[in-house]
XYZ file of C-alpha atoms in Angstrom:
461
model
C 0.000 0.000 0.000
C 1.499 3.325 -1.073
C 1.751 6.338 1.195
C 1.099 9.915 0.090
C 3.934 11.114 -2.165
C 5.264 14.627 -2.498
C 8.796 14.359 -3.790
C 11.053 11.941 -5.357
C 14.583 12.159 -3.953
C 15.803 9.028 -2.196
C 19.159 8.182 -0.803
C 20.289 4.782 0.385
C 23.736 3.912 1.640
C 24.610 0.306 2.224
C 27.326 -0.698 4.665
C 28.378 -4.328 4.260
C 30.312 -6.689 6.393
C 31.198 -9.981 4.734
C 31.920 -12.666 7.260
C 31.757 -15.821 5.145
C 30.608 -16.732 1.658
C 27.198 -17.730 2.962
C 26.837 -15.104 5.712
C 26.590 -11.553 4.365
C 24.813 -8.589 5.968
C 24.390 -5.092 4.560
C 23.605 -2.007 6.598
C 21.573 0.416 4.459
C 21.266 4.080 5.276
C 18.555 6.054 3.451
C 16.663 9.359 3.315
C 12.909 9.325 3.870
C 11.836 10.715 0.525
C 9.654 9.577 -2.320
C 9.358 7.496 -4.354
C 12.630 5.814 -3.480
C 12.266 5.559 0.297
C 9.225 6.593 2.313
C 7.886 5.908 5.770
C 5.434 3.055 6.153
C 4.838 2.908 9.859
C 8.182 2.051 11.407
C 9.526 0.684 8.093
C 10.437 2.134 4.702
C 9.105 1.485 1.206
C 9.856 2.786 -2.266
C 11.698 2.126 -5.498
C 15.127 1.815 -3.850
C 13.785 -0.428 -1.118
C 12.246 -2.749 -3.712
C 15.460 -2.662 -5.755
C 17.531 -3.650 -2.724
C 15.080 -6.444 -1.973
C 15.393 -7.858 -5.491
C 19.194 -7.569 -5.473
C 19.393 -9.292 -2.103
C 17.358 -12.213 -3.453
C 19.691 -12.608 -6.428
C 22.975 -12.140 -4.548
C 21.946 -13.733 -1.262
C 22.700 -11.028 1.307
C 20.790 -9.680 4.289
C 20.533 -6.001 5.087
C 19.415 -3.400 7.642
C 18.215 0.111 6.762
C 19.067 3.358 8.541
C 19.014 7.057 7.556
C 21.986 8.809 5.996
C 23.504 11.304 8.412
C 23.595 14.630 6.525
C 20.705 14.048 4.104
C 22.796 14.788 1.003
C 23.855 12.976 -2.168
C 27.471 14.031 -2.038
C 29.488 17.013 -3.201
C 33.132 17.991 -2.756
C 33.888 21.189 -0.852
C 36.747 23.634 -1.468
C 39.108 21.625 0.716
C 38.523 18.424 -1.277
C 36.350 16.658 1.281
C 33.155 14.887 0.258
C 29.866 14.989 2.128
C 26.681 12.942 1.810
C 26.583 9.393 0.464
C 29.745 9.709 -1.598
C 31.617 10.911 1.495
C 30.443 7.923 3.527
C 31.536 5.506 0.806
C 34.954 7.165 0.439
C 35.563 7.227 4.207
C 34.623 3.565 4.540
C 31.516 4.316 6.569
C 29.409 2.655 3.872
C 30.158 -0.035 1.335
C 27.382 0.829 -1.108
C 25.260 3.870 -1.951
C 21.907 2.987 -3.541
C 19.931 6.038 -4.608
C 19.004 8.226 -7.570
C 22.722 8.981 -7.592
C 23.762 10.648 -10.842
C 26.830 9.240 -12.556
C 29.311 12.093 -13.078
C 32.949 12.261 -14.100
C 34.085 13.709 -10.780
C 32.287 11.022 -8.812
C 33.777 8.254 -10.974
C 37.237 9.464 -9.910
C 36.546 8.703 -6.256
C 34.077 5.786 -6.307
C 33.154 2.874 -8.555
C 29.632 2.821 -9.975
C 27.536 -0.031 -11.358
C 25.627 -0.098 -14.596
C 22.703 2.375 -14.427
C 19.307 1.233 -13.208
C 17.464 4.381 -14.441
C 18.150 6.579 -17.484
C 17.061 10.224 -17.361
C 17.989 13.773 -18.399
C 17.374 17.396 -17.465
C 14.062 19.143 -18.023
C 11.827 21.619 -16.183
C 8.253 21.898 -14.967
C 5.850 24.848 -14.952
C 2.315 25.282 -13.731
C -0.499 24.774 -16.202
C -2.972 27.532 -16.995
C -5.910 27.458 -14.588
C -9.354 26.368 -15.734
C -10.701 29.902 -15.472
C -8.095 31.123 -17.921
C -9.487 28.811 -20.599
C -13.166 29.361 -19.860
C -15.740 31.724 -21.294
C -15.636 33.749 -18.058
C -11.915 34.529 -18.154
C -12.689 38.239 -17.642
C -13.745 37.365 -14.093
C -10.388 35.722 -13.348
C -8.589 38.803 -11.882
C -10.906 38.692 -8.839
C -11.835 35.658 -6.780
C -15.439 34.648 -6.130
C -15.295 36.103 -2.613
C -13.944 39.343 -4.063
C -16.837 39.655 -6.516
C -19.321 38.995 -3.710
C -17.650 41.713 -1.652
C -17.881 44.184 -4.539
C -21.597 43.453 -4.996
C -22.237 43.974 -1.275
C -20.258 47.230 -1.351
C -22.279 48.380 -4.378
C -25.619 47.673 -2.677
C -24.582 49.307 0.605
C -23.293 52.423 -1.153
C -26.465 52.822 -3.241
C -28.647 52.464 -0.166
C -26.415 54.905 1.742
C -26.750 57.519 -1.037
C -30.527 57.043 -0.876
C -30.582 57.531 2.922
C -28.313 60.576 2.802
C -30.478 62.130 0.092
C -33.588 61.723 2.245
C -32.105 62.675 5.606
C -30.027 65.728 4.653
C -32.057 69.008 4.632
C -29.569 70.453 2.162
C -30.464 67.681 -0.282
C -34.229 67.604 0.357
C -35.261 70.819 2.117
C -39.068 70.629 1.848
C -40.436 67.071 1.667
C -44.011 68.476 1.426
C -43.424 70.431 -1.778
C -40.161 69.269 -3.377
C -39.682 66.081 -5.345
C -36.945 63.832 -3.996
C -34.140 63.559 -6.606
C -32.243 60.623 -5.105
C -34.750 57.826 -5.282
C -33.493 54.299 -4.663
C -33.347 53.606 -8.401
C -31.470 56.828 -9.184
C -29.037 56.166 -6.303
C -27.978 52.870 -7.842
C -27.846 54.436 -11.300
C -25.670 57.245 -9.951
C -23.044 54.923 -8.399
C -23.130 52.721 -11.516
C -22.141 55.771 -13.569
C -19.320 56.439 -11.136
C -18.163 52.826 -11.339
C -17.896 53.089 -15.129
C -16.223 56.514 -14.880
C -19.091 58.143 -16.756
C -21.151 59.924 -14.113
C -24.936 60.306 -13.899
C -26.799 63.423 -12.786
C -28.184 65.019 -10.773
C -25.255 65.103 -8.356
C -25.499 65.472 -4.566
C -25.717 69.024 -3.228
C -25.253 68.318 0.481
C -21.834 67.862 2.100
C -22.801 64.409 3.337
C -23.800 63.260 -0.149
C -20.617 64.661 -1.663
C -18.490 62.831 0.916
C -20.146 59.507 0.075
C -19.834 60.226 -3.658
C -16.155 61.139 -3.384
C -15.342 58.005 -1.398
C -17.220 55.830 -3.910
C -15.414 57.484 -6.839
C -12.069 56.830 -5.137
C -13.090 53.242 -4.431
C -14.149 52.742 -8.060
C -10.956 54.178 -9.563
C -8.656 52.098 -7.340
C -10.750 48.974 -7.870
C -10.657 49.352 -11.644
C -6.903 49.958 -11.534
C -6.376 46.736 -9.539
C -8.635 44.802 -11.905
C -6.892 46.005 -15.083
C -3.396 45.460 -13.675
C -4.209 41.937 -12.513
C -5.927 41.133 -15.816
C -2.909 42.285 -17.816
C -0.526 40.376 -15.555
C -2.631 37.219 -15.843
C -2.818 37.439 -19.633
C 0.930 38.047 -19.985
C 1.770 35.275 -17.540
C -0.538 32.817 -19.279
C 0.914 33.573 -22.705
C 4.403 33.096 -21.321
C 3.434 29.797 -19.703
C 1.896 28.608 -22.951
C 4.941 29.554 -25.063
C 7.699 28.158 -22.824
C 8.441 24.684 -24.157
C 12.254 24.581 -24.230
C 15.273 25.843 -22.324
C 15.791 28.475 -25.008
C 12.265 29.788 -24.369
C 13.004 29.799 -20.660
C 16.226 31.762 -21.091
C 14.664 34.321 -23.467
C 11.940 35.547 -21.088
C 11.940 37.403 -17.793
C 8.365 36.915 -16.563
C 8.806 33.488 -14.996
C 11.657 32.939 -12.564
C 13.471 29.586 -12.564
C 16.002 27.678 -10.528
C 17.374 24.291 -9.522
C 18.796 22.598 -6.429
C 21.812 24.454 -5.090
C 25.181 22.680 -5.413
C 23.620 19.687 -7.186
C 24.760 18.004 -10.393
C 22.130 19.943 -12.367
C 23.548 23.265 -11.227
C 27.074 22.101 -12.062
C 25.959 21.147 -15.575
C 24.751 24.680 -16.311
C 27.784 26.189 -14.599
C 30.303 24.207 -16.665
C 28.393 24.253 -19.965
C 29.771 26.163 -22.980
C 26.329 26.413 -24.577
C 25.325 30.123 -24.538
C 21.699 29.314 -23.673
C 22.687 27.167 -20.697
C 25.223 29.766 -19.595
C 22.510 32.449 -19.586
C 20.327 30.174 -17.481
C 23.143 29.727 -14.955
C 23.867 33.471 -14.868
C 20.177 34.169 -14.264
C 20.068 31.733 -11.355
C 23.223 33.253 -9.901
C 21.922 36.803 -10.311
C 18.470 36.092 -8.898
C 19.698 33.577 -6.304
C 16.776 31.421 -7.379
C 18.228 28.144 -6.132
C 16.166 25.881 -3.905
C 17.388 23.713 -1.077
C 15.610 20.557 -2.244
C 13.182 19.232 -4.851
C 10.221 19.631 -2.490
C 10.764 23.387 -2.297
C 11.153 23.611 -6.072
C 7.872 21.785 -6.713
C 6.078 23.891 -4.112
C 7.248 27.141 -5.694
C 6.230 25.876 -9.134
C 2.725 25.145 -7.878
C 2.493 28.659 -6.481
C 3.080 30.040 -9.975
C 5.623 32.164 -11.896
C 8.426 29.689 -11.248
C 9.960 26.880 -13.294
C 11.854 24.156 -11.459
C 14.766 22.589 -13.358
C 15.621 19.041 -12.437
C 16.027 15.508 -13.652
C 13.159 14.379 -15.862
C 12.445 11.208 -13.919
C 11.822 13.156 -10.717
C 9.790 15.795 -12.543
C 7.640 13.063 -14.110
C 6.744 11.930 -10.616
C 5.777 15.474 -9.608
C 3.575 15.802 -12.708
C 1.963 12.447 -11.899
C 1.187 13.599 -8.374
C 0.140 17.221 -9.020
C -2.206 17.720 -11.961
C -1.559 21.487 -12.117
C 2.021 20.875 -13.278
C 3.368 20.041 -16.720
C 6.862 19.057 -17.855
C 8.699 20.519 -20.813
C 9.011 18.060 -23.727
C 12.701 18.952 -24.125
C 15.183 16.736 -22.268
C 18.897 17.590 -22.323
C 22.117 16.239 -20.840
C 21.161 12.570 -20.688
C 22.349 10.983 -17.473
C 21.742 7.921 -15.363
C 21.406 6.676 -11.781
C 23.716 3.969 -10.502
C 24.921 2.314 -7.299
C 28.214 3.635 -5.864
C 30.887 1.568 -4.106
C 34.472 2.215 -2.935
C 37.206 2.106 -5.555
C 38.152 -1.502 -6.299
C 35.128 -2.957 -4.501
C 34.380 -6.584 -5.512
C 30.645 -5.850 -5.117
C 30.352 -3.765 -8.277
C 30.643 -6.625 -10.765
C 28.022 -8.795 -9.079
C 25.622 -5.879 -8.653
C 26.045 -4.897 -12.314
C 25.149 -8.394 -13.469
C 22.140 -8.499 -11.134
C 20.865 -5.090 -12.353
C 21.179 -6.220 -15.976
C 19.225 -9.370 -15.176
C 16.453 -7.302 -13.542
C 16.365 -5.026 -16.578
C 16.208 -7.930 -19.053
C 13.421 -9.613 -17.100
C 11.336 -6.417 -17.048
C 11.492 -6.072 -13.256
C 12.948 -2.547 -13.389
C 10.173 -1.467 -15.751
C 7.595 -2.938 -13.387
C 9.088 -1.034 -10.433
C 9.129 2.177 -12.473
C 5.433 1.808 -13.377
C 4.581 0.888 -9.795
C 6.059 3.945 -8.149
C 5.461 6.465 -10.936
C 1.765 5.706 -11.410
C -0.306 8.889 -11.904
C -2.698 9.761 -9.093
C -3.012 13.591 -9.174
C -3.451 14.057 -5.440
C -3.188 17.157 -3.305
C -3.762 19.693 -6.083
C -6.540 21.532 -4.293
C -4.523 22.525 -1.270
C -1.296 23.162 -3.110
C -2.711 25.438 -5.745
C -2.770 29.106 -4.925
C -4.930 31.252 -7.147
C -3.554 34.441 -8.663
C -7.003 36.081 -8.368
C -7.192 38.939 -5.880
C -8.829 37.993 -2.583
C -10.881 40.339 -0.333
C -8.060 40.541 2.193
C -5.737 41.846 -0.552
C -7.888 45.005 -0.803
C -9.199 45.129 2.771
C -7.850 48.657 3.172
C -9.936 49.814 0.212
C -13.103 48.270 1.644
C -12.372 49.791 5.058
C -11.974 53.210 3.420
C -15.349 52.823 1.708
C -17.034 51.742 4.944
C -15.524 54.712 6.782
C -16.716 57.098 4.069
C -20.267 55.720 4.178
C -20.348 56.062 7.955
C -19.100 59.658 7.858
C -21.636 60.541 5.163
C -24.560 59.174 7.177
C -23.297 60.903 10.317
C -23.042 64.264 8.538
C -26.568 63.867 7.137
C -27.952 63.141 10.607
C -26.090 66.124 12.053
C -27.575 68.373 9.337
C -31.068 67.130 10.141
C -30.470 67.432 13.877
C -29.262 71.017 13.430
C -32.389 71.901 11.469
C -34.626 70.232 14.078
C -32.852 72.124 16.863
C -33.392 75.475 15.147
C -37.080 74.746 14.476
C -37.602 73.602 18.049
C -35.956 76.763 19.333
C -38.061 79.027 17.103
C -41.333 77.224 17.816
C -40.515 76.511 21.457
C -41.068 72.818 20.961
C -39.202 69.701 22.019
C -36.213 68.934 19.798
C -37.048 65.228 19.878
C -40.610 65.872 18.697
C -39.410 68.067 15.839
C -36.762 65.490 14.846
C -39.328 62.674 14.912
C -41.700 64.771 12.834
C -38.975 65.473 10.276
C -38.106 61.768 9.998
C -41.769 60.908 9.535
C -42.084 63.491 6.769
C -39.029 62.069 4.996
C -39.564 58.335 5.457
C -43.168 57.884 6.602
C -46.496 58.563 4.999
C -46.862 61.878 6.808
C -45.287 63.857 4.034
C -47.480 62.232 1.379
C -50.728 62.702 3.354
C -49.926 66.316 4.165
C -49.193 66.985 0.506
C -52.529 65.325 -0.435
C -54.471 67.435 2.111
C -52.851 70.641 0.869
C -53.796 69.741 -2.702
C -57.447 69.122 -1.676
C -57.654 72.487 0.126
C -56.252 74.292 -2.899
C -58.887 72.681 -5.145
C -61.655 73.671 -2.665
């Protein structure tokens, strides 16, 4: 039973003690990483574990598995010392290193390597275009669903606020009994719609409170449209770049998508030492941008987030594509290379292991293991994918500004009405509360309509 897979780097180091011809035991050190070695309860499983099991059956040895100490493949530092698996083999701490260990010229100088058990090359992965980018509603893509809902709510609240301000403010509607109210509910929504499209729709507010609300809504509309257009342009440019990048030359000739590989790995050394001008430009870009990643897991995660291409070995990238449906691998594969088992120089184990690996390849067992651990499942795409669409929290300051403006506008309208009620109460020697209640009834209740009807009847009489 397979466990959940996220990456594909595996390292196994085998330490062997040969006591007699019929009593052999290997101590295997490995990294918990997929699909070569992964945790299965207290044990490990994966391609390398299965490979070791098959080799042990053919060669008749027993083995124990433990983790490699520094979690590295092996690279030589400036002082000439090796770390990782290669270092353990050279220092005699391990007799074999079984892993996706790339065969390189510098490694062949210090260790012996068997015939390869996997052939691969260098390629890169990018994120596919999202479904919304290919749909009929691609114009909605710059904003998320929650963002559009927030904009609709803001639109409705602002229209209703303009309507309230127009009714409450005496400067906007001085005489409810005789004047016709300009800012009806329908005109309020039409007015802010004109502002949203940068066209305008009259009549405009006359009161200070109405002008405050209008100004805040205009500011909100302009900034919102600017964010929408910028995000739409960025999405369209990014999508076209993603669609056109199919080779390393395409990758080197653009500056929209960043790219990188594992720092100090064999892939980085290939680009560093290459005389090809395209590959040299790729290395210079990675050096300039410091776009290296510490491991394949980080590279795949950044690729899923978007605007990043992870360069690595095609066999590992194929596993990432099989696991995460939002990713796609470039069809171009360069610098063909292979994975092999490493042993100390002059080790008698290499010949026997080479013969056993060839037998597994001829019998189809290696192909079976490859299909077993590289089977496509497309899991975990929902949580790993991060949409480029703007979310409400991205523009929370803009929504807070609009809410503050609406509140100030309503407060100013109430203060205008309260000031008028206070003056009328003072002149008529009435209670301010009674005058204020009467004014509100005239503006929102049926009092104004009935009074106007009575006045019309008296005029006719």
